[in-house]
Coordinates of C-alpha atoms in Angstrom, one line a residue:
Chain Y
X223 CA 181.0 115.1 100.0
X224 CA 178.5 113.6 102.4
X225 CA 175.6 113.9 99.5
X226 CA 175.5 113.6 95.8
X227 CA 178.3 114.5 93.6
X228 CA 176.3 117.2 92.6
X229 CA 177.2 119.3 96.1
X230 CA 181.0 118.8 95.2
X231 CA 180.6 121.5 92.5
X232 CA 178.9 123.8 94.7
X233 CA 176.5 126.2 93.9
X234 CA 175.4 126.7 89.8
X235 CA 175.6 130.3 88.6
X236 CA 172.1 131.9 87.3
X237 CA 173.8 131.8 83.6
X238 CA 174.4 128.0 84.1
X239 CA 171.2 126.9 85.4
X240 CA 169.5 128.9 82.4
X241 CA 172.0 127.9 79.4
X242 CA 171.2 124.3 81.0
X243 CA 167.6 125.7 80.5
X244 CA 167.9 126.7 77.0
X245 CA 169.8 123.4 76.0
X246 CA 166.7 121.1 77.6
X247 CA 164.4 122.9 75.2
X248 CA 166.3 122.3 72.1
X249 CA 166.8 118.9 73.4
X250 CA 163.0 118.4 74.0
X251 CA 162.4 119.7 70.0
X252 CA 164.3 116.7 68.7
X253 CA 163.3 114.4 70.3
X254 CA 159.5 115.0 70.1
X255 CA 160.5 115.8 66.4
X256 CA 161.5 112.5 65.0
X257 CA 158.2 110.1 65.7
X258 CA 155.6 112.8 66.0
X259 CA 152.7 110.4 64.3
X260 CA 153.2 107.3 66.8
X261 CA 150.8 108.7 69.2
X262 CA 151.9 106.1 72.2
X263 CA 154.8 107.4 71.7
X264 CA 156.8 109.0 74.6
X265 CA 156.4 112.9 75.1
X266 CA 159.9 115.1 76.4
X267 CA 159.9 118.3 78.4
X268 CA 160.3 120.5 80.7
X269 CA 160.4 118.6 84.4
X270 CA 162.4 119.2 87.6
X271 CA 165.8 118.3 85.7
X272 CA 165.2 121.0 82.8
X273 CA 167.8 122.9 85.0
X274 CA 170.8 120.7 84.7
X275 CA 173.0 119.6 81.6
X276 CA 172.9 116.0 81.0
X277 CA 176.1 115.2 82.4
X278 CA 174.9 117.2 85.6
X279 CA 171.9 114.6 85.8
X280 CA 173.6 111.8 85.2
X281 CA 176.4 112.8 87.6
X282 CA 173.9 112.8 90.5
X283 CA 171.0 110.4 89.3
X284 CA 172.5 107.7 87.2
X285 CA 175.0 105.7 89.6
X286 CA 173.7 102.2 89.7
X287 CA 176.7 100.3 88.3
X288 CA 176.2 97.6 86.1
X289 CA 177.0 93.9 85.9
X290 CA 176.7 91.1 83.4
X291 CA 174.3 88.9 84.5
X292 CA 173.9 85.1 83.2
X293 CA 171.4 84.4 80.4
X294 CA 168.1 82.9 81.5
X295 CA 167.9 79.2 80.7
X296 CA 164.4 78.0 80.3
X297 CA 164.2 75.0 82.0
X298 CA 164.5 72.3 79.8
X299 CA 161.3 70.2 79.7
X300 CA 162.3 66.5 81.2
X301 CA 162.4 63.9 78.3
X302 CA 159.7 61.7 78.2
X303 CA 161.1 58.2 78.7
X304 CA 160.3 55.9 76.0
X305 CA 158.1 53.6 77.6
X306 CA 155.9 56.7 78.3
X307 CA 155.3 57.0 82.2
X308 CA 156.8 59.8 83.6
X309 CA 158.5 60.0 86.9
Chain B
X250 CA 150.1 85.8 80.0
X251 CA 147.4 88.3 81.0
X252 CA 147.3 90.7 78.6
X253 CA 147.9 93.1 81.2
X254 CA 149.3 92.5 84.9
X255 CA 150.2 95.0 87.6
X256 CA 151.3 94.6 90.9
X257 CA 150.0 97.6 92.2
X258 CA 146.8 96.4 91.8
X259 CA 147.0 94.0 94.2
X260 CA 148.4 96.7 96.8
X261 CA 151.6 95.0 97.5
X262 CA 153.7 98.0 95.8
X263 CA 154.6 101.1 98.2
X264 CA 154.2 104.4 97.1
X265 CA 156.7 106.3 94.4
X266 CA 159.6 107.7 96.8
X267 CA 162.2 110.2 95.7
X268 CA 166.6 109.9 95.7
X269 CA 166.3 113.6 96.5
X270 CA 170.3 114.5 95.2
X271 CA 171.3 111.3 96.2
X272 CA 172.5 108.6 93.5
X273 CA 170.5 105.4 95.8
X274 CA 168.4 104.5 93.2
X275 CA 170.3 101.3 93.6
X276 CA 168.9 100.9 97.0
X277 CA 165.5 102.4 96.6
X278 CA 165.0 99.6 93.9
X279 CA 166.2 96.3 95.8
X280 CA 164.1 97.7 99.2
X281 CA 161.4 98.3 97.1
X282 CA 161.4 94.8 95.6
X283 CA 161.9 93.7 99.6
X284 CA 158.9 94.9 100.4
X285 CA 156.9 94.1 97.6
X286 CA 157.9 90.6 98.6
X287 CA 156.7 90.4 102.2
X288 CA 153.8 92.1 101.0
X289 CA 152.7 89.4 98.4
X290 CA 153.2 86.8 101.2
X291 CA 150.9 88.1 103.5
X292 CA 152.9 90.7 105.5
X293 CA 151.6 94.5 105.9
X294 CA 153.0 96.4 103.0
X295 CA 155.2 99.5 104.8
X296 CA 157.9 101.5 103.5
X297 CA 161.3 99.8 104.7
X298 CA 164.4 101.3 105.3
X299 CA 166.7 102.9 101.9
X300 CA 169.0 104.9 105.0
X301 CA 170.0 101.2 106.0
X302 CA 170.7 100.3 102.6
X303 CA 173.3 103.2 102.0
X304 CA 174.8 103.1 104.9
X305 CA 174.8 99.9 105.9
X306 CA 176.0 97.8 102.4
X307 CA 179.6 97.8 102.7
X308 CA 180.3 96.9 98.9
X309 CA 178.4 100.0 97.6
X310 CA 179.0 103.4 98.0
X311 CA 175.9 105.1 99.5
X312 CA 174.9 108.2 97.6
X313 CA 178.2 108.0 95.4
X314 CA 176.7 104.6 93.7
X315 CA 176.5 101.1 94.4
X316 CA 175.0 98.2 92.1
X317 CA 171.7 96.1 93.0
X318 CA 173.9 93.2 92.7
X319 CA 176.1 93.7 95.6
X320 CA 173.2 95.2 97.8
X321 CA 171.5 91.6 97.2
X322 CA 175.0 89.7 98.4
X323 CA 175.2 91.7 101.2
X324 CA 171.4 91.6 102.6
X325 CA 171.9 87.7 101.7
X326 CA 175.0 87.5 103.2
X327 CA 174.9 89.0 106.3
X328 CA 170.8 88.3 106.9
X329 CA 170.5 91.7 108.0
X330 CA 167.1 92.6 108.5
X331 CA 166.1 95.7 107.1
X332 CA 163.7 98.2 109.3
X333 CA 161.0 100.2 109.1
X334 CA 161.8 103.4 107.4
X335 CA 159.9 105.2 110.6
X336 CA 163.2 103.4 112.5
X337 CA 165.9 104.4 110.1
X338 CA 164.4 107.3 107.8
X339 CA 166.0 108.2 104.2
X340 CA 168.1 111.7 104.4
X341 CA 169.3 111.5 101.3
X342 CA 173.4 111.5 101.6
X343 CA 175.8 109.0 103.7
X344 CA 175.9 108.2 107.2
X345 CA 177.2 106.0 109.6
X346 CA 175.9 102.2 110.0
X347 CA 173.0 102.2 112.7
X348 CA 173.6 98.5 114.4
X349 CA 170.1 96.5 115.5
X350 CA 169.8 93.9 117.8
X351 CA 169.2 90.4 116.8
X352 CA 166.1 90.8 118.7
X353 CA 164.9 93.8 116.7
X354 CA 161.8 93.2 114.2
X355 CA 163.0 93.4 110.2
X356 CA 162.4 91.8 107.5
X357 CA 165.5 90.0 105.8
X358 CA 166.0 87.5 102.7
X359 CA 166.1 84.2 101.8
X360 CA 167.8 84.7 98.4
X361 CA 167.3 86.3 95.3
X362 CA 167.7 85.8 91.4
X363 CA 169.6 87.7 88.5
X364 CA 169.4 87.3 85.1
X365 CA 170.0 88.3 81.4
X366 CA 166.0 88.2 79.5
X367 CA 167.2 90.3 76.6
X368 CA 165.7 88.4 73.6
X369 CA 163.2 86.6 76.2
X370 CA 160.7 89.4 77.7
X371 CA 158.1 87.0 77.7
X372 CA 159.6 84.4 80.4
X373 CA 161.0 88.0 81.7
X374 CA 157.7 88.8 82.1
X375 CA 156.3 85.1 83.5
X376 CA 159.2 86.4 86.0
X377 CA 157.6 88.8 87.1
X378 CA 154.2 86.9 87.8
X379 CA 156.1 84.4 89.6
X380 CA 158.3 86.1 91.6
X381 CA 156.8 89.8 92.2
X382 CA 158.4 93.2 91.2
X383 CA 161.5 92.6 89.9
X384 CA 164.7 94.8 89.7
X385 CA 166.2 96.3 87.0
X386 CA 169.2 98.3 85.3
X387 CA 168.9 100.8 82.5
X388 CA 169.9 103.1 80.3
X389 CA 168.0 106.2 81.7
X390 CA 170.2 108.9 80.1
X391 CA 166.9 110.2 77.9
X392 CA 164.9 109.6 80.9
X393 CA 165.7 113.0 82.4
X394 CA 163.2 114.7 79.7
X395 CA 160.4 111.7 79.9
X396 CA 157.1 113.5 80.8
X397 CA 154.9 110.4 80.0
X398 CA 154.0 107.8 77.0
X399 CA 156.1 104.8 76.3
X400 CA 159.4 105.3 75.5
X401 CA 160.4 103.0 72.6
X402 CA 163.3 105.4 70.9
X403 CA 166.3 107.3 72.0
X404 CA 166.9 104.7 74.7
X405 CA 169.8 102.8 74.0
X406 CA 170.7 99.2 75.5
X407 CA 174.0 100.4 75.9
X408 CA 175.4 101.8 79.6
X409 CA 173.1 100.6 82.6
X410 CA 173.4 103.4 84.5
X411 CA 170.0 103.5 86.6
X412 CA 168.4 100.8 88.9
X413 CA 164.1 101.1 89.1
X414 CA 161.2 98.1 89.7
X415 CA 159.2 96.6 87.3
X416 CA 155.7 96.4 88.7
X417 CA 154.1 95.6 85.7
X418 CA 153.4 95.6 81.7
X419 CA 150.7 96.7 79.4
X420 CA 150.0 95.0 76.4
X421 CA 146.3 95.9 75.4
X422 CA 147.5 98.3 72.8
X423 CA 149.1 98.1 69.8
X424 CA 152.4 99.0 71.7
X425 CA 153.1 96.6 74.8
X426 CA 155.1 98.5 77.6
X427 CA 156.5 97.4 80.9
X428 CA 155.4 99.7 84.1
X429 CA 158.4 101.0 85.7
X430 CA 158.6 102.3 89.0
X431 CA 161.2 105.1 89.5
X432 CA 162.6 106.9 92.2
X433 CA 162.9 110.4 91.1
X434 CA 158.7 111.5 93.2
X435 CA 155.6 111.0 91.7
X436 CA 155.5 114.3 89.9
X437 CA 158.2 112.7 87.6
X438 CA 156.8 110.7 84.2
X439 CA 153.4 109.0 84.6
X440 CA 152.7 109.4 88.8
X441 CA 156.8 108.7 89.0
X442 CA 156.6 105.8 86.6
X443 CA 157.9 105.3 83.2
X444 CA 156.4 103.3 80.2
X445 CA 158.8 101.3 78.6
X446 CA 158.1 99.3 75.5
X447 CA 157.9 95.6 75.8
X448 CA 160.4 93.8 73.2
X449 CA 163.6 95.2 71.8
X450 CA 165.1 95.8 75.1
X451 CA 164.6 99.0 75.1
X452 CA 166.7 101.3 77.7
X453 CA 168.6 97.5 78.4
X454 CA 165.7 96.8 80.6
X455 CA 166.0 93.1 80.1
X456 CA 169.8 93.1 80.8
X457 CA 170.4 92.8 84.4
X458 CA 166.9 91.6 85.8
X459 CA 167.1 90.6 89.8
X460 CA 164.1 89.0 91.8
X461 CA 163.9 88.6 95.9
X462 CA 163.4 85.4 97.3
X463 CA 161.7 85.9 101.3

């Protein structure tokens, strides 16, 4: 369809959009569960995608394709010819 | 290094947009990094055109996906010049090409950069000094719960799946982060930005790195 994949499964029942609901919250619960004393740490809840399963979000959100891309080279400093001055 | 550098600071970053229910993020990251660019060289910083973007880059696929990559060909490519968003405004799913006159004001590109820093954050981050924003791929699958703080767990380096900006990092405290502008409005993670620690190449953010040259 003209918009986001999303659209091409047409409307989500009530029941969907709240057992996508429920799933976010235990979802939030683990992962704010496993490094609770590192206080910098990131914080997970509810936010305007609470509503959708992951595969919902990442169906319309997450379609940047990737690509291998070449390692950076530093460039490598010019040797310093023997004699000293540099060109 | 500074110990901490952000290119917002120095007003040459527009403000947070939002994809709406459209997967761009590929677009709104390399037009974000577009006009970071012209900003940093003296030009008024404005919000450019993402509608151009989708409809316009043959390689990609508008709202059903593209990659950074072969945005960047194209704009270098074909020297289009990209418009003012006023001229060509975002409505979030696919349309036909609007066509501009070679006369028409834009702002196009004189090249651009990609490259793996995993294991080398610190020239990544020299990158960024150098060249301004840069553009990035990650893993943002745990990004749909992120409500703020740096995320240094349950963000693999595994899929890139979603393109964003790095404006910035952070590394007063004891855990460095890069600043990561997102696409999804600013009522999204920190004022529509995510925290992402620096090192580890967390989320893959180091993977697929691109900078614009203009």
């Amino acid at each position: 369809g003209p918009g986001a994949t999303f659209t091409r499964t047409g409307p989500r029942s009530r029941e969907r959009q709240e057992a996508a609901f429920r799933e976010s919250l235990n979802r939030h619960q683990y992962l704010n569960s496993l490094f609770p004393s590192e206080n910098s740490s990131a914080v997970y809840g509810i936010n305007q995608f609470s509503y959708l399963f992951p595969e919902e979000f990442k169906a319309i959100y997450l379609r940047s394709k990737p690509f291998a891309f070449p390692k950076y080279e530093a460039e490598v400093p010019e040797p310093i010819p023997m004699d000293g001055n540099i060109s | 290094l500074p110990l901490r550098f952000d290119w917002r600071d120095k007003h040459v970053v527009t403000l947070v947009r939002n994809q709406q229910a459209c997967g761009g993020c590929w677009a709104f990251s390399v037009v974000g990094a577009v006009e970071s660019a012209y900003a940093i060289k003296g030009k008024p910083l404005e919000d450019l055109s993402v509608q151009q973007v989708i409809d316009c880059s043959y390689s990609n696929y508008g709202c059903n996906g593209g990659s950074t990559l072969s945005a960047l060909n194209w704009l270098n490519k074909t020297q289009v010049k990209l418009v003012r968003d006023s001229e060509y405004p975002f409505k979030a799913q696919n349309g036909l090409c609007h066509y501009f006159s070679d006369s028409h004001s834009g702002f196009s590109i004189k090249g651009y950069s990609v490259h793996d820093f995993s294991d080398q954050e610190d020239k990544m981050a020299k990158a960024l000094l150098t060249f301004g924003p840069l553009v990035g791929i990650v893993d943002a699958v745990s990004w749909q719960d992120y409500l703020g703080g740096i995320i240094q767990h349950h963000c693999s380096s595994g899929e890139a799946n979603h393109a964003v900006i790095i404006t910035g990092f952070d590394k007063t405290g004891s855990t460095p982060y890069w600043i990561v502008r997102n696409s999804w409005g600013s009522s999204w993670g920190v004022d529509g930005y995510a925290h992402v620690k620096m090192g580890g190449n967390i989320c893959g953010i180091a993977d697929s790195v691109s900078a614009v040259f203009v």
